[in-house]
Short mmCIF file of C-alpha atoms and ligand atoms in Angstrom, two decimals:
data_model
loop_
_atom_site.label_atom_id
_atom_site.label_comp_id
_atom_site.label_asym_id
_atom_site.label_seq_id
_atom_site.Cartn_x
_atom_site.Cartn_y
_atom_site.Cartn_z
CA MET A 1 74.45 71.28 71.80
CA LYS A 2 72.40 70.95 74.88
CA ARG A 3 71.28 73.85 76.48
CA ARG A 4 73.28 73.34 79.67
CA ASP A 5 76.31 73.67 77.43
CA PHE A 6 75.08 76.65 75.47
CA LEU A 7 74.51 78.34 78.79
CA LYS A 8 78.01 77.67 80.10
CA THR A 9 79.61 78.84 76.98
CA SER A 10 77.51 82.18 76.94
CA LEU A 11 78.44 82.35 80.34
CA ALA A 12 81.90 82.06 79.59
CA ALA A 13 81.48 84.36 76.54
CA SER A 14 79.87 87.13 78.57
CA ALA A 15 83.17 86.94 81.47
CA LEU A 16 85.61 87.37 78.53
CA LEU A 17 83.78 90.38 77.39
CA GLY A 18 84.39 91.96 80.56
CA ALA A 19 80.67 91.67 81.56
CA SER A 20 81.86 89.57 84.78
CA LYS A 21 80.60 92.42 87.26
CA SER A 22 76.86 91.71 86.04
CA LEU A 23 74.81 89.40 88.03
CA ALA A 24 72.54 88.66 85.09
CA GLY A 25 73.24 85.93 82.46
CA THR A 26 72.46 83.30 84.72
CA THR A 27 69.62 81.92 82.66
CA HIS A 28 68.15 83.13 79.33
CA GLN A 29 65.32 80.45 79.16
CA PRO A 30 63.38 81.73 77.10
CA ILE A 31 65.90 84.21 75.16
CA ASP A 32 65.11 88.22 75.68
CA GLY A 33 61.58 87.32 76.99
CA ARG A 34 60.75 84.95 73.66
CA GLU A 35 60.18 81.76 73.02
CA VAL A 36 63.12 79.45 72.29
CA SER A 37 61.69 75.69 70.62
CA LYS A 38 62.47 72.73 72.20
CA MET A 39 63.36 71.39 68.82
CA ALA A 40 67.09 71.27 67.81
CA PHE A 41 67.75 72.91 64.68
CA PRO A 42 71.17 71.79 62.75
CA GLU A 43 74.03 73.89 63.11
CA LYS A 44 72.08 76.05 65.39
CA LYS A 45 72.14 76.75 69.22
CA PRO A 46 68.98 77.56 70.74
CA LEU A 47 67.46 80.59 69.16
CA ILE A 48 64.49 82.41 69.36
CA THR A 49 61.97 80.79 67.57
CA TYR A 50 58.94 82.06 65.66
CA SER A 51 58.07 78.70 63.63
CA ASP A 52 59.33 75.23 63.14
CA ARG A 53 58.22 74.59 59.76
CA PRO A 54 59.62 76.89 57.83
CA PRO A 55 62.17 77.52 60.39
CA LEU A 56 62.27 81.09 61.24
CA LEU A 57 64.77 81.81 64.11
CA GLU A 58 66.08 85.06 65.93
CA SER A 59 69.76 85.79 66.97
CA PRO A 60 69.90 86.87 70.79
CA ARG A 61 70.45 90.76 71.07
CA SER A 62 73.71 89.40 73.11
CA THR A 63 75.02 87.82 69.87
CA PHE A 64 75.22 91.75 68.70
CA VAL A 65 78.76 92.16 70.94
CA HIS A 66 80.38 90.61 67.75
CA GLU A 67 81.29 92.16 64.75
CA PHE A 68 80.85 88.97 63.00
CA THR A 69 77.84 86.86 63.91
CA PRO A 70 78.67 83.23 65.08
CA ASN A 71 77.41 80.89 62.30
CA ASP A 72 75.41 78.89 65.04
CA GLU A 73 73.93 82.49 66.46
CA PHE A 74 72.90 83.75 62.75
CA PHE A 75 69.37 84.20 62.34
CA VAL A 76 67.25 82.15 60.01
CA ARG A 77 64.23 82.84 57.73
CA TRP A 78 62.57 80.81 55.22
CA HIS A 79 59.16 81.57 53.44
CA LEU A 80 58.30 78.19 52.03
CA PRO A 81 58.77 74.90 54.45
CA GLU A 82 60.09 72.62 51.91
CA ILE A 83 64.44 73.11 52.26
CA PRO A 84 66.02 70.37 50.50
CA LYS A 85 69.42 68.96 52.15
CA HIS A 86 72.19 68.74 49.34
CA ASN A 87 74.62 66.24 50.46
CA ASP A 88 76.08 65.22 46.73
CA LEU A 89 77.48 68.49 45.70
CA ASP A 90 78.80 67.12 42.37
CA LYS A 91 75.26 66.94 41.49
CA TYR A 92 73.94 70.46 42.44
CA VAL A 93 74.20 72.79 39.57
CA ILE A 94 73.28 76.20 39.18
CA GLU A 95 71.27 76.93 35.95
CA ILE A 96 72.16 79.96 34.07
CA ASP A 97 69.70 80.68 31.17
CA GLY A 98 67.30 83.22 29.22
CA LEU A 99 68.87 86.12 27.22
CA VAL A 100 72.47 84.72 27.46
CA GLU A 101 74.69 83.71 24.56
CA ARG A 102 75.64 80.59 26.12
CA PRO A 103 73.32 79.07 28.69
CA ILE A 104 75.10 77.12 31.39
CA LYS A 105 74.90 74.21 33.87
CA ILE A 106 77.42 75.10 36.59
CA THR A 107 78.63 72.99 39.90
CA ILE A 108 79.97 74.52 43.00
CA GLY A 109 83.23 72.88 42.02
CA GLU A 110 83.48 74.46 38.70
CA LEU A 111 82.53 78.10 40.14
CA LYS A 112 85.46 77.52 42.33
CA LYS A 113 87.97 76.63 40.02
CA ASN A 114 87.15 78.82 36.61
CA PHE A 115 85.96 82.12 38.58
CA GLU A 116 88.27 84.30 40.98
CA GLN A 117 87.13 83.73 44.33
CA VAL A 118 86.85 87.16 46.41
CA GLU A 119 85.76 88.17 50.02
CA VAL A 120 83.27 90.15 51.21
CA ASN A 121 82.29 91.52 54.47
CA ALA A 122 78.87 92.30 54.61
CA VAL A 123 75.70 92.63 56.88
CA LEU A 124 72.50 90.82 56.18
CA GLN A 125 69.28 92.14 57.49
CA CYS A 126 65.65 91.38 57.05
CA GLY A 127 63.65 94.04 55.99
CA GLY A 128 61.12 93.11 58.65
CA ASN A 129 63.96 93.05 61.49
CA SER A 130 62.66 95.09 64.55
CA ARG A 131 59.38 95.00 63.21
CA SER A 132 58.16 94.53 66.61
CA ALA A 133 58.98 98.21 67.38
CA PHE A 134 56.38 99.72 65.32
CA ASP A 135 53.33 100.83 66.77
CA PRO A 136 50.62 100.14 66.02
CA ILE A 137 51.47 96.71 65.10
CA ALA A 138 52.46 95.81 61.53
CA GLY A 139 51.86 92.81 59.68
CA GLY A 140 54.46 89.74 59.55
CA ILE A 141 56.79 88.10 61.74
CA GLN A 142 57.01 90.35 65.29
CA TRP A 143 61.06 90.34 65.01
CA GLY A 144 62.80 91.86 67.55
CA SER A 145 66.24 93.02 66.58
CA GLY A 146 67.73 90.14 65.87
CA ALA A 147 67.14 89.06 62.27
CA MET A 148 70.21 90.59 61.14
CA GLY A 149 73.86 89.32 61.37
CA CYS A 150 77.26 89.86 59.78
CA ALA A 151 79.50 87.32 58.09
CA LYS A 152 82.68 87.33 55.54
CA TRP A 153 81.15 85.99 52.49
CA LYS A 154 83.42 84.44 49.99
CA GLY A 155 82.36 83.10 46.34
CA VAL A 156 82.58 84.30 43.00
CA ARG A 157 81.29 87.80 41.23
CA LEU A 158 77.95 87.17 39.76
CA LYS A 159 79.16 89.64 36.96
CA ASP A 160 81.89 87.39 36.30
CA VAL A 161 79.35 84.60 35.76
CA LEU A 162 77.45 86.45 33.55
CA ASP A 163 79.94 87.41 31.75
CA TYR A 164 80.95 83.81 30.96
CA ALA A 165 77.45 83.00 29.72
CA GLY A 166 77.44 86.14 27.87
CA LEU A 167 74.74 88.77 28.50
CA LYS A 168 72.64 89.53 25.04
CA LYS A 169 72.24 93.10 24.40
CA ASN A 170 68.54 93.49 25.40
CA ALA A 171 69.34 92.00 29.29
CA HIS A 172 67.84 94.00 31.73
CA TRP A 173 66.27 91.82 34.58
CA ILE A 174 68.30 88.73 36.44
CA GLU A 175 65.69 86.51 37.96
CA PHE A 176 66.82 84.01 40.96
CA ASN A 177 65.39 81.17 42.12
CA GLY A 178 66.38 78.83 45.00
CA LYS A 179 65.75 74.74 45.69
CA ASP A 180 63.34 75.68 48.68
CA LYS A 181 59.61 74.43 47.57
CA ALA A 182 56.15 74.98 48.82
CA ALA A 183 54.24 72.20 50.67
CA TYR A 184 51.39 72.95 48.03
CA TYR A 185 51.73 73.59 44.38
CA LYS A 186 49.74 76.73 44.67
CA THR A 187 52.34 78.78 46.54
CA PRO A 188 54.67 80.79 44.52
CA ASN A 189 58.18 80.01 44.98
CA PHE A 190 60.64 82.46 46.51
CA VAL A 191 61.82 84.30 43.30
CA ARG A 192 63.25 87.59 43.23
CA GLU A 193 64.15 89.86 40.42
CA ILE A 194 67.21 92.73 40.22
CA GLU A 195 67.96 95.16 37.49
CA LEU A 196 71.29 94.85 35.83
CA HIS A 197 72.39 98.12 36.98
CA GLU A 198 72.23 97.08 40.62
CA LEU A 199 74.79 94.51 40.18
CA ASP A 200 78.35 95.62 40.97
CA ASP A 201 81.64 93.54 41.76
CA ASN A 202 80.17 93.36 45.39
CA VAL A 203 77.44 90.94 44.43
CA ILE A 204 78.77 87.54 44.48
CA ILE A 205 77.41 83.83 44.38
CA ALA A 206 78.66 82.63 47.95
CA TYR A 207 79.46 79.36 49.23
CA GLU A 208 81.57 80.26 52.39
CA MET A 209 80.23 82.04 55.69
CA ASN A 210 83.05 83.07 58.53
CA GLY A 211 85.16 80.49 56.72
CA GLU A 212 83.35 77.63 56.34
CA ASP A 213 80.51 76.13 54.56
CA LEU A 214 77.11 78.03 54.38
CA PRO A 215 75.00 76.28 57.18
CA TYR A 216 72.33 74.36 55.56
CA LEU A 217 69.78 76.80 57.11
CA ASN A 218 71.29 79.80 55.94
CA GLY A 219 71.42 78.19 52.10
CA PHE A 220 74.36 75.59 51.91
CA PRO A 221 75.72 75.01 49.34
CA VAL A 222 75.30 78.56 47.45
CA ARG A 223 73.40 81.70 48.28
CA LEU A 224 73.12 85.35 46.47
CA VAL A 225 75.21 88.19 48.62
CA MET A 226 73.78 91.73 47.70
CA PRO A 227 75.85 93.83 50.17
CA GLY A 228 73.86 97.03 51.07
CA TYR A 229 70.72 95.48 50.43
CA TYR A 230 68.09 93.89 52.82
CA SER A 231 68.11 90.31 52.67
CA ASP A 232 65.13 89.62 50.75
CA ASN A 233 67.00 89.55 47.74
CA TRP A 234 70.04 87.23 48.95
CA VAL A 235 68.63 83.93 47.70
CA LYS A 236 69.41 80.86 49.44
CA MET A 237 70.07 77.57 48.24
CA LEU A 238 70.46 79.27 44.50
CA SER A 239 70.01 76.97 41.65
CA HIS A 240 68.52 78.85 38.60
CA ILE A 241 69.37 82.49 37.43
CA THR A 242 67.35 83.70 34.41
CA VAL A 243 68.11 86.72 32.37
CA SER A 244 65.47 88.87 30.85
CA ASP A 245 64.34 91.86 29.20
CA LYS A 246 61.04 92.16 30.52
CA TYR A 247 59.82 92.62 34.65
CA LYS A 248 57.81 89.65 35.33
CA SER A 249 55.04 89.79 38.11
CA LEU A 250 56.13 87.42 40.73
CA PHE A 251 54.20 87.48 44.15
CA PHE A 252 57.54 87.84 46.19
CA MET A 253 58.21 91.27 44.07
CA ASP A 254 54.63 92.54 43.99
CA VAL A 255 53.49 91.90 47.31
CA ALA A 256 55.81 91.38 49.94
CA TYR A 257 59.03 93.71 50.96
CA ARG A 258 57.68 96.72 49.60
CA VAL A 259 57.18 100.50 51.23
CA PRO A 260 55.67 103.54 50.04
CA ASP A 261 56.79 105.06 46.97
CA ASN A 262 56.64 108.88 48.39
CA LYS A 263 58.72 109.55 51.38
CA THR A 264 55.83 112.13 52.56
CA GLU A 265 53.14 109.89 52.34
CA SER A 266 53.12 107.34 55.35
CA GLU A 267 50.78 104.43 55.54
CA THR A 268 47.88 103.81 58.29
CA PRO A 269 46.64 100.48 59.07
CA THR A 270 43.47 101.64 57.46
CA LYS A 271 45.46 103.59 54.42
CA ARG A 272 47.53 102.00 52.19
CA ALA A 273 50.19 103.89 49.67
CA LYS A 274 48.69 104.02 46.16
CA LYS A 275 52.28 103.46 44.69
CA THR A 276 55.22 101.20 46.62
CA LYS A 277 58.64 100.28 45.94
CA PRO A 278 60.98 97.60 47.02
CA ILE A 279 62.69 97.89 50.09
CA THR A 280 66.30 97.88 48.60
CA HIS A 281 69.11 99.73 50.19
CA MET A 282 69.35 99.56 54.61
CA ASN A 283 69.17 102.64 56.19
CA VAL A 284 71.42 103.59 59.11
CA LYS A 285 71.03 101.30 62.06
CA SER A 286 72.57 100.37 65.81
CA VAL A 287 71.90 97.70 68.01
CA ILE A 288 73.06 97.40 71.32
CA GLY A 289 74.63 93.73 72.20
CA TYR A 290 75.56 94.16 75.84
CA PRO A 291 74.10 95.05 78.25
CA THR A 292 70.46 93.41 77.44
CA ASN A 293 67.00 94.37 78.94
CA GLY A 294 66.59 93.42 82.52
CA GLU A 295 70.48 93.06 83.17
CA LYS A 296 71.30 94.10 86.64
CA VAL A 297 74.89 95.94 87.13
CA TYR A 298 76.49 97.28 90.38
CA TYR A 299 76.60 100.78 91.23
CA ASN A 300 79.87 102.63 90.41
CA SER A 301 81.00 99.40 88.69
CA HIS A 302 82.63 99.42 85.36
CA VAL A 303 79.97 98.90 82.57
CA VAL A 304 81.11 98.51 78.94
CA VAL A 305 77.98 99.42 76.58
CA ARG A 306 78.65 97.53 73.36
CA GLY A 307 77.24 96.96 70.17
CA VAL A 308 77.06 97.26 66.37
CA ALA A 309 76.30 99.72 63.78
CA PHE A 310 75.95 99.74 59.92
CA ASP A 311 74.19 101.04 56.92
CA SER A 312 73.95 100.46 53.30
CA GLY A 313 77.73 101.17 52.71
CA TYR A 314 78.87 104.84 53.23
CA GLY A 315 79.85 103.94 56.43
CA ILE A 316 79.50 104.68 59.99
CA LYS A 317 80.65 108.07 61.17
CA LYS A 318 79.73 108.02 65.09
CA VAL A 319 77.54 106.22 67.37
CA GLU A 320 76.18 108.30 70.70
CA ILE A 321 75.22 106.85 73.32
CA SER A 322 72.64 108.44 75.87
CA LEU A 323 71.73 107.38 79.61
CA ASP A 324 69.17 109.66 80.16
CA GLY A 325 66.35 108.67 77.48
CA GLY A 326 67.90 110.91 74.99
CA LYS A 327 68.28 114.29 76.61
CA THR A 328 72.20 114.14 76.52
CA TRP A 329 74.42 112.20 74.39
CA GLU A 330 78.04 111.15 74.28
CA GLU A 331 80.20 109.54 71.68
CA ALA A 332 81.21 105.79 71.96
CA ASN A 333 84.27 104.77 71.01
CA LEU A 334 84.25 102.64 67.57
CA LYS A 335 86.04 99.55 66.88
CA ALA A 336 88.01 98.77 63.37
CA ASP A 337 86.67 99.27 60.08
CA ASN A 338 86.26 95.72 58.30
CA GLY A 339 84.77 97.35 55.15
CA ARG A 340 81.94 99.50 54.17
CA TYR A 341 79.17 96.96 54.19
CA SER A 342 80.26 95.40 57.28
CA TYR A 343 79.33 95.79 61.10
CA ARG A 344 81.15 98.94 62.64
CA GLY A 345 81.69 97.81 66.57
CA PHE A 346 81.19 100.52 69.12
CA TYR A 347 81.99 100.44 73.01
CA TYR A 348 81.04 102.72 75.35
CA PRO A 349 82.29 102.71 79.01
CA PHE A 350 80.86 104.40 82.21
CA LYS A 351 79.98 104.03 85.95
CA PRO A 352 76.50 103.81 86.94
CA THR A 353 76.13 106.53 89.89
CA LYS A 354 72.27 106.10 90.55
CA TYR A 355 70.58 103.41 91.76
CA GLY A 356 67.47 101.66 90.26
CA LYS A 357 66.30 101.65 86.38
CA ILE A 358 68.20 103.34 83.61
CA LYS A 359 67.45 103.33 79.98
CA LEU A 360 70.65 103.19 77.80
CA MET A 361 70.11 104.62 73.99
CA ALA A 362 72.34 104.11 71.01
CA ARG A 363 72.18 106.13 68.13
CA ALA A 364 74.35 105.68 64.68
CA THR A 365 75.21 108.51 62.25
CA ASN A 366 76.54 107.80 58.72
CA ASN A 367 79.14 109.11 56.42
CA LEU A 368 75.92 111.16 54.80
CA GLY A 369 74.59 112.57 58.05
CA GLU A 370 71.50 110.20 57.97
CA THR A 371 71.01 109.19 61.70
CA GLN A 372 68.47 107.09 63.60
CA PRO A 373 64.95 108.65 64.37
CA PHE A 374 63.41 108.40 67.81
CA ALA A 375 60.74 105.74 67.72
CA HIS A 376 57.94 108.07 67.86
CA GLU A 377 59.53 109.92 64.42
CA ILE A 378 59.25 106.94 62.31
CA GLY A 379 56.98 106.87 59.48
CA TRP A 380 54.49 103.79 59.66
CA ASN A 381 54.35 100.80 56.79
CA HIS A 382 51.91 98.44 56.41
CA GLY A 383 54.73 95.52 55.58
CA GLY A 384 56.71 96.84 59.01
CA TYR A 385 59.67 97.56 57.13
CA LYS A 386 63.01 99.11 57.53
CA TYR A 387 62.82 100.01 61.34
CA ASN A 388 65.73 101.87 62.10
CA GLY A 389 64.40 103.69 65.46
CA ILE A 390 66.97 104.78 68.12
CA ASP A 391 67.97 101.16 69.77
CA GLU A 392 67.15 100.98 73.73
CA VAL A 393 67.63 99.01 76.72
CA THR A 394 66.63 98.93 80.14
CA ILE A 395 68.66 97.90 82.88
CA GLU A 396 68.80 97.90 86.51
CA VAL A 397 71.74 99.06 88.97
CA ILE A 398 72.23 97.47 92.29
N1 MTE B 1 65.56 80.52 48.80
C1 MTE B 1 65.19 81.45 49.55
N2 MTE B 1 66.02 82.58 49.59
C2 MTE B 1 65.66 83.29 50.90
C3 MTE B 1 64.70 83.51 51.34
C4 MTE B 1 63.85 82.32 50.95
O1 MTE B 1 62.20 82.09 51.70
N3 MTE B 1 63.82 81.38 50.06
N4 MTE B 1 64.34 84.60 52.12
C5 MTE B 1 64.80 85.83 52.14
C6 MTE B 1 64.57 86.54 53.27
S1 MTE B 1 63.43 87.57 53.49
C7 MTE B 1 65.80 86.43 54.44
S2 MTE B 1 65.18 87.63 55.71
C8 MTE B 1 66.86 85.75 54.10
C9 MTE B 1 67.34 85.35 55.20
O2 MTE B 1 68.78 84.63 55.23
P1 MTE B 1 68.92 83.81 56.36
O3 MTE B 1 67.96 82.64 56.89
O4 MTE B 1 70.53 83.36 56.09
O5 MTE B 1 69.13 84.51 57.73
O6 MTE B 1 66.83 84.78 53.13
C10 MTE B 1 66.47 85.58 52.10
N5 MTE B 1 66.76 84.46 50.88
MO1 MO B 2 63.59 88.60 55.10
#
């Protein structure tokens, strides 16, 4: 799609969303104040771009007015630059071996035919999402809040497939590998491991996203979906599952996607935690999709703040909005519940009665009572993971 067409559709979308009173939205170039690649990526609209190779693409904030993220606006993250395209699906197999009674090679067609097809609505969020909000700067891609998305995933239960292969008694770790490769043989493959007890009926091998084949950059033809978990485990272009009794020390398990093990121990740029653990479950979070930073709205007009909230599966109890920098809060309306792992949409209508800049803040609370902290209350960690500070957007009333 040409940039001009993209602008047209995004303008049409903001008009549909009742944002017609706002004056902004005429150009978003760059998006959210950040660079957009001149290069076109297959099946994607122009997105905030951190790298072309491997592609690192972030969704614009405006995406988060949708409870399901459109596939062509869905963020993209790969660790390795060689990402093969698989046009001949009959030749694509997933291999399952290790501690199983029957090692198997299975095609996508066989997956669909031989196992019950299930659907789960779930949020996929990079552990480093919102990393740029950490102060001091934490290492890694300086994502805004667009390294996340929510989709309807369709596939088959991983458990059913493993049962078919027949887990041996001492099976404990399951290792996942995808088809992507490093440019140099010394770089390790992106391999992840989970423990058998982390596996429930919601963990699926998915081949559909929002009713379509997975986009190439989101892992066509199949990826792992682990609802409630950060997406480092959601291995794309899944090609190999190995069951074992031992944890293997692998680069992407031991080095990346870990946080301090001890809650009271916080890291500083010069002091690293001695013991770390994988990031696993997502904490409660909300992101405002409309208005976006710098948006201009008319004095006394009807403005509707919109966004999404989620956690690791306990469900969202409430979302509150503050218009005065966090002194007072009012509850937003929650939209329909699309499932415990899905985004919960929220909206909050108000009429601005003061000219000039105002800061909008959103704070979600889940059914456990866990809530989003203020930015200054967040413990710093070296990798810049799990940021869930209260979201804020500054707009101007004219
Ligand atoms: N094969 C493979 N799967 C992968 C990765 C990868 O580099 N290779 N990165 C993981 C990480 S860290 C993230 S954030 C998500 C990104 O998924 P997306 O590109 O569909 O948004 O994929 C995960 N699965
Ligand atoms: Mo990630």
